[in-house]
Amino acid sequence: MSKFIDPQLIKGLLHYNAETGVFTWKPRPIESFKSRQAFLTWNKRFANKRAGSVKTGELGYKRRKIKIGSSYLMEHRLAWVYMTGEQPPVEIDHENRDATDNRWSNLKASDHLDNARNQSLSRNNKSGISGVSWKSDLGKWRARCMKNRQEHHLGYFIQKSDAEQAVKEFRAKNGFSAGHGTPKTRTDL
């Protein structure tokens, strides 16, 4: 279960630019601090500056997170609360598959299965084409896709391009995003 994110607290601490996806810290009043020096130091260091940082998860997946109190909260979940005033859905899909790009136009409510239809090419992929692998015992390219947690075998092919075409056609017929299985395009963090 995800942590409750207080919309009023978020809007009180942060400004979100929906066009750029960037959160900045709002200046804080002196009443928020134990001393005048702490007030001056914090506002000089953080006020009107970008909040958060990029964190890399266990699987090498990069996301932007912001520390509020003692908790790190994912930026895309904060954007959802900021824009809607509601708690975020279980999953939020980044349409361009870049989890550091938190522009409002790039975020959509999702579930695990829908989100899986918009994955980038795995960094462990050796063929360069998602769903295509070399079967050395047959001397052919294998095409396969996962849908609703079931593997669909699409065939063996002499030409890698034919295996790729089979995968593309399957995905087109089954609601996958056009960018599914392609490398991430955005690299400016």
PDB file of C-alpha atoms in Angstrom, residues 24 31 38 40 45 72 80 82-83 85 109 118 126 142 148 168 178:
ATOM      1  CA  THR A  24      10.726  23.581  -7.142  1.00  0.00           C
ATOM      2  CA  GLU A  31       7.628  30.210  11.597  1.00  0.00           C
ATOM      3  CA  ALA A  38      17.957  28.213   9.970  1.00  0.00           C
ATOM      4  CA  LEU A  40      17.806  32.223   6.183  1.00  0.00           C
ATOM      5  CA  ARG A  45      19.944  27.069  -0.278  1.00  0.00           C
ATOM      6  CA  TYR A  72      11.327   9.800  -0.348  1.00  0.00           C
ATOM      7  CA  TRP A  80      -0.660  13.299  -9.731  1.00  0.00           C
ATOM      8  CA  TYR A  82      -0.672  18.146  -7.173  1.00  0.00           C
ATOM      9  CA  MET A  83      -2.742  18.181 -10.366  1.00  0.00           C
ATOM     10  CA  GLY A  85      -5.963  16.625  -5.511  1.00  0.00           C
ATOM     11  CA  ALA A 109      -3.280   6.288 -14.839  1.00  0.00           C
ATOM     12  CA  ASN A 118       4.701   0.285 -22.723  1.00  0.00           C
ATOM     13  CA  LYS A 126      21.022  -9.242 -26.957  1.00  0.00           C
ATOM     14  CA  ARG A 142      12.484 -16.983 -32.256  1.00  0.00           C
ATOM     15  CA  ASN A 148      -1.769 -10.962 -19.804  1.00  0.00           C
ATOM     16  CA  LYS A 168       5.351  -5.858 -34.344  1.00  0.00           C
ATOM     17  CA  ALA A 178       4.049   2.036 -30.586  1.00  0.00           C
TER      18      ALA A 178
END
